[in-house]
Coordinates of C-alpha atoms in Angstrom, one line a residue:
M1275 CA 9.7 6.0 -10.1
P1276 CA 12.1 3.7 -8.2
D1277 CA 15.7 4.6 -9.3
F1278 CA 17.0 1.4 -10.8
S1279 CA 20.3 3.2 -11.6
R1280 CA 21.2 3.1 -7.9
T1281 CA 22.9 -0.3 -8.0
A1282 CA 23.7 -0.2 -4.3
A1283 CA 20.0 0.2 -3.4
A1284 CA 18.6 -2.2 -6.0
L1285 CA 18.4 -6.0 -5.5
R1286 CA 19.7 -7.4 -8.8
A1287 CA 19.5 -10.8 -10.3
A1288 CA 20.6 -12.3 -13.6
V1289 CA 20.6 -15.7 -15.2
F1290 CA 22.9 -17.0 -17.8
I1291 CA 21.9 -19.7 -20.2
C1292 CA 24.8 -21.4 -22.1
L1293 CA 24.1 -23.8 -24.9
F1294 CA 26.8 -26.0 -26.2
A1295 CA 28.9 -24.4 -28.9
T1296 CA 26.8 -21.2 -28.7
P1297 CA 27.4 -17.9 -26.8
C1298 CA 25.9 -17.3 -23.4
I1299 CA 22.5 -15.5 -23.4
A1300 CA 21.7 -13.4 -20.4
F1301 CA 18.6 -11.7 -19.1
A1302 CA 18.3 -9.8 -15.9
F1303 CA 15.5 -8.3 -13.7
E1304 CA 15.8 -5.8 -10.9
L1305 CA 14.1 -5.3 -7.6
E1306 CA 14.1 -2.3 -5.4
G1307 CA 12.6 -2.1 -1.9
E1308 CA 12.8 -3.9 1.5
M1309 CA 11.8 -7.5 1.9
V1310 CA 10.1 -6.8 5.3
Q1311 CA 6.7 -7.2 6.8
G1312 CA 4.6 -4.5 5.3
G1313 CA 7.3 -3.9 2.6
I1314 CA 6.8 -3.1 -1.1
L1315 CA 9.1 -4.3 -3.9
F1316 CA 9.2 -2.6 -7.3
G1317 CA 10.4 -4.8 -10.2
K1318 CA 11.7 -4.2 -13.7
A1319 CA 12.1 -7.1 -16.2
E1320 CA 12.5 -7.2 -19.9
P1321 CA 9.4 -6.2 -21.8
G1322 CA 7.3 -9.3 -22.6
S1323 CA 8.4 -11.1 -19.5
A1324 CA 5.9 -13.1 -17.3
V1325 CA 6.2 -12.9 -13.5
S1326 CA 4.7 -15.1 -10.8
L1327 CA 4.9 -15.2 -7.0
D1328 CA 4.4 -18.6 -5.5
G1329 CA 2.9 -19.7 -8.7
R1330 CA 0.5 -16.9 -8.9
E1331 CA 0.7 -14.7 -11.9
I1332 CA 1.6 -11.0 -11.3
M1333 CA 0.7 -8.1 -13.6
V1334 CA 3.6 -6.9 -15.7
S1335 CA 3.3 -3.6 -17.7
E1336 CA 4.3 -3.3 -21.4
S1337 CA 7.5 -1.7 -20.2
G1338 CA 8.3 -4.6 -17.8
H1339 CA 7.3 -3.0 -14.5
F1340 CA 5.7 -5.0 -11.6
V1341 CA 5.1 -4.6 -7.9
I1342 CA 5.0 -7.0 -5.0
G1343 CA 3.8 -6.4 -1.4
F1344 CA 4.1 -8.2 1.9
G1345 CA 1.5 -8.2 4.7
R1346 CA 2.0 -7.1 8.3
D1347 CA 2.4 -10.5 9.7
E1348 CA 3.7 -12.3 6.6
T1349 CA 6.7 -14.5 7.3
G1350 CA 8.9 -17.1 5.6
E1351 CA 10.0 -17.3 2.0
R1352 CA 8.2 -16.4 -1.3
T1353 CA 9.3 -17.8 -4.7
L1354 CA 9.5 -15.2 -7.4
S1355 CA 9.8 -16.4 -11.0
V1356 CA 10.6 -14.4 -14.1
R1357 CA 10.3 -15.8 -17.6
D1358 CA 11.5 -13.8 -20.6
A1359 CA 10.0 -13.7 -24.0
D1360 CA 12.3 -16.5 -25.1
G1361 CA 11.1 -18.8 -22.4
A1362 CA 14.3 -18.5 -20.2
T1363 CA 13.3 -18.5 -16.5
Q1364 CA 14.9 -17.3 -13.4
T1365 CA 13.7 -18.1 -9.8
R1366 CA 14.6 -16.2 -6.7
L1367 CA 13.6 -16.8 -3.1
L1368 CA 12.4 -13.7 -1.2
E1369 CA 12.9 -14.0 2.6
I1370 CA 10.6 -11.7 4.5
Q1371 CA 12.2 -10.1 7.5
K1372 CA 10.2 -9.5 10.7
R1373 CA 9.4 -6.1 12.3
E1374 CA 8.7 -5.0 15.8
Y1375 CA 5.3 -3.3 16.2
R1376 CA 4.0 -0.8 18.9
I1377 CA 1.5 -2.4 21.2
E1378 CA -0.7 -0.2 23.5
R1379 CA -3.0 -1.6 26.2
V1380 CA -6.1 0.4 27.3
D1381 CA -8.4 -0.9 30.1
G1382 CA -11.6 0.4 31.7
L1383 CA -13.3 1.5 28.5
P1384 CA -17.2 1.3 28.4
P1385 CA -18.2 -1.8 26.4
K1386 CA -20.1 0.2 23.7
T1387 CA -16.9 1.9 22.7
V1388 CA -15.3 -1.5 22.1
T1389 CA -18.1 -3.4 20.4
P1390 CA -20.5 -1.6 17.9
D1391 CA -24.2 -2.2 18.2
P1392 CA -26.1 -4.4 15.7
E1393 CA -27.2 -1.4 13.5
A1394 CA -23.7 -0.1 13.3
L1395 CA -22.4 -3.6 12.4
E1396 CA -24.7 -3.8 9.5
R1397 CA -23.5 -0.5 8.2
I1398 CA -19.9 -1.6 8.7
R1399 CA -20.5 -4.7 6.6
N1400 CA -22.0 -2.6 3.8
D1401 CA -19.1 -0.2 3.9
A1402 CA -16.6 -3.0 3.8
A1403 CA -18.4 -4.5 0.7
L1404 CA -18.1 -1.0 -1.1
V1405 CA -14.4 -0.8 -0.2
G1406 CA -13.8 -4.3 -1.4
Q1407 CA -15.4 -3.6 -4.7
A1408 CA -13.3 -0.4 -5.2
R1409 CA -10.1 -2.2 -4.4
A1410 CA -10.9 -5.1 -6.7
L1411 CA -11.0 -2.6 -9.7
R1412 CA -7.4 -2.9 -10.8
E1413 CA -5.8 -2.5 -14.3
N1414 CA -2.4 -3.3 -15.7
R1415 CA -1.1 0.3 -15.4
D1416 CA 2.2 1.3 -13.7
D1417 CA 1.3 4.8 -12.4
Y1418 CA 3.4 4.0 -9.4
T1419 CA 6.6 4.3 -11.5
G1420 CA 6.4 8.2 -11.1
G1421 CA 7.3 7.7 -7.4
F1422 CA 5.6 8.8 -4.2
A1423 CA 5.5 12.0 -2.2
W1424 CA 3.9 12.8 1.2
P1425 CA 0.1 13.5 0.7
A1426 CA -0.1 16.0 3.5
K1427 CA 2.0 18.1 5.9
G1428 CA 1.7 17.6 9.7
R1429 CA 2.8 15.5 12.7
I1430 CA 3.0 11.7 12.4
S1431 CA 0.6 10.6 15.1
G1432 CA 0.2 6.9 14.2
V1433 CA 2.2 4.3 12.5
Y1434 CA 1.6 1.2 10.4
G1435 CA 1.4 -2.1 12.3
S1436 CA 0.7 -0.7 15.8
Q1437 CA -2.1 -2.4 17.8
R1438 CA -4.3 -1.7 20.8
V1439 CA -5.5 -4.1 23.4
L1440 CA -8.8 -2.7 24.7
N1441 CA -10.1 -4.2 27.9
G1442 CA -7.8 -7.2 27.4
E1443 CA -9.1 -7.8 23.9
P1444 CA -6.6 -7.4 21.0
R1445 CA -8.1 -5.2 18.3
R1446 CA -7.2 -5.1 14.6
P1447 CA -3.8 -3.6 14.0
H1448 CA -3.5 -0.1 12.6
F1449 CA -2.7 -0.5 8.9
G1450 CA -2.3 3.2 8.2
L1451 CA 0.1 6.1 8.6
D1452 CA -1.6 9.0 10.5
I1453 CA -0.7 12.6 9.8
A1454 CA -2.2 15.1 12.3
A1455 CA -3.1 18.5 10.9
P1456 CA -5.9 21.1 11.3
T1457 CA -9.2 20.4 9.7
G1458 CA -9.3 21.7 6.1
S1459 CA -5.5 21.2 5.5
P1460 CA -5.0 19.9 1.9
V1461 CA -4.5 16.3 1.0
Y1462 CA -2.7 15.6 -2.3
A1463 CA -2.3 12.6 -4.5
P1464 CA 1.1 11.0 -3.4
A1465 CA 1.3 9.4 -6.9
A1466 CA -0.7 9.3 -10.1
G1467 CA -3.7 7.0 -10.5
T1468 CA -7.4 6.6 -10.9
I1469 CA -10.0 7.3 -8.2
T1470 CA -12.0 4.1 -7.6
M1471 CA -14.0 5.4 -4.5
A1472 CA -14.9 8.8 -3.3
H1473 CA -17.4 8.4 -0.4
P1474 CA -18.2 11.3 2.0
D1475 CA -19.3 9.2 5.0
L1476 CA -18.3 5.7 5.8
Y1477 CA -18.9 4.5 9.4
Y1478 CA -15.3 4.1 10.5
S1479 CA -13.4 6.2 8.0
G1480 CA -15.8 9.1 7.2
G1481 CA -14.8 10.9 4.1
T1482 CA -12.9 8.2 2.2
V1483 CA -11.0 8.2 -1.1
I1484 CA -9.3 5.2 -2.8
L1485 CA -6.7 5.9 -5.5
D1486 CA -5.6 3.0 -7.7
H1487 CA -1.9 3.3 -8.8
G1488 CA -2.0 0.2 -11.0
Q1489 CA -1.5 -3.6 -10.8
G1490 CA -3.3 -3.9 -7.4
L1491 CA -1.4 -1.2 -5.6
S1492 CA -3.8 1.4 -4.1
S1493 CA -3.8 4.2 -1.6
T1494 CA -6.7 4.9 0.7
F1495 CA -7.3 8.2 2.5
L1496 CA -9.6 8.4 5.6
H1497 CA -11.4 10.8 7.8
M1498 CA -11.4 13.7 5.3
S1499 CA -13.7 16.7 5.9
K1500 CA -14.1 17.4 2.1
L1501 CA -13.5 15.5 -1.1
H1502 CA -12.2 17.2 -4.3
V1503 CA -12.4 14.2 -6.6
K1504 CA -15.0 11.8 -8.0
K1505 CA -15.0 8.1 -8.9
D1506 CA -13.1 7.3 -12.2
Q1507 CA -11.3 10.6 -12.1
V1508 CA -7.6 10.3 -13.2
V1509 CA -5.2 12.4 -11.0
Q1510 CA -1.6 13.2 -11.2
Q1511 CA 1.0 13.4 -8.3
G1512 CA 0.5 16.5 -6.2
E1513 CA -3.1 17.0 -7.4
L1514 CA -5.6 18.2 -4.6
I1515 CA -7.9 15.3 -3.7
G1516 CA -9.4 16.4 -0.4
E1517 CA -9.1 18.1 3.0
I1518 CA -8.1 16.7 6.4
G1519 CA -10.9 16.2 8.9
A1520 CA -12.1 14.1 11.8
T1521 CA -15.0 12.3 10.1
G1522 CA -16.0 8.8 10.9
R1523 CA -14.4 7.3 14.1
A1524 CA -11.6 9.7 14.7
S1525 CA -10.4 11.3 17.9
G1526 CA -9.1 14.4 16.2
P1527 CA -8.4 15.8 12.7
H1528 CA -5.8 13.8 10.8
L1529 CA -5.2 11.9 7.6
D1530 CA -5.0 8.2 7.8
W1531 CA -3.1 7.1 4.7
R1532 CA -3.3 3.4 4.0
M1533 CA -2.1 1.2 1.1
N1534 CA -2.9 -2.2 -0.3
W1535 CA -1.3 -4.5 -2.7
L1536 CA -4.0 -6.8 -3.7
D1537 CA -5.4 -8.2 -0.4
K1538 CA -2.2 -7.4 1.5
R1539 CA -2.0 -4.3 3.8
V1540 CA 1.4 -2.6 3.1
D1541 CA 3.2 0.2 4.8
P1542 CA 3.1 3.6 2.9
Q1543 CA 5.9 5.1 4.9
V1544 CA 8.4 2.8 3.2
L1545 CA 7.8 4.8 0.0
V1546 CA 8.5 8.4 1.2
D1547 CA 11.6 10.0 2.8
G1548 CA 12.0 12.3 5.8
I1549 CA 9.0 13.6 7.7
P1550 CA 5.9 15.4 6.3
E1551 CA 6.6 18.7 8.0
E1552 CA 9.8 19.1 5.9
T1553 CA 8.2 18.0 2.6
E1554 CA 7.2 20.5 0.0
L1555 CA 4.3 19.3 -2.1

């Protein structure tokens, strides 16, 4: 889990409520992470606290843990409010910092490689509905507090936020972290959670697994050649969930690891240290 004992790394906040002729009462909550586009913040408040972001209630576990994510292009300030069990409230402004993303321009491609045909579009819409249903299944668990590890070993071949401009037309940004490795290389759960989707063949992503870490934070694993888990299965960090492949729309064998917090696409690389070649799973 995030190490809240590292005071230099944690973003700390406290509020002191002093009543006339009574001692001061203090409560505090902690945040760890980066307030950047694609970033993820892990919070810890007193048990029984209520948390909201811009007035929208956020899930808080019985132990007081909560999580917040920021989208790729999100800007400006967000208002975080924490109310303890006695009704004392603290408000903090979260200012999201901008990032620079890699932009690649590719011209001269045949039109059919840029725009799918009508039959493919229908399948894509159906796939998107299945993925949306899987990501909507969230519970007030905090499996993410056990921390994250690299799900595979290999070469980083693609990063979050990058974007291609094909034949002059901007395409959707890449929301994942690509790890290139031979077909059949193992893919492990980077953190504990519950499998909400295990589909062998989606149009774009091929063999796809979605792993819910709790409170709307989920990992998605794309292009796998083989799946080793089933829907509703509970897995622990480091458990084998599949094998790297090149299924779906992929130019070569790799794992595309994506993460969501609710409807926001966040960057999984902010949760792991080093590079995957050097990580023991």
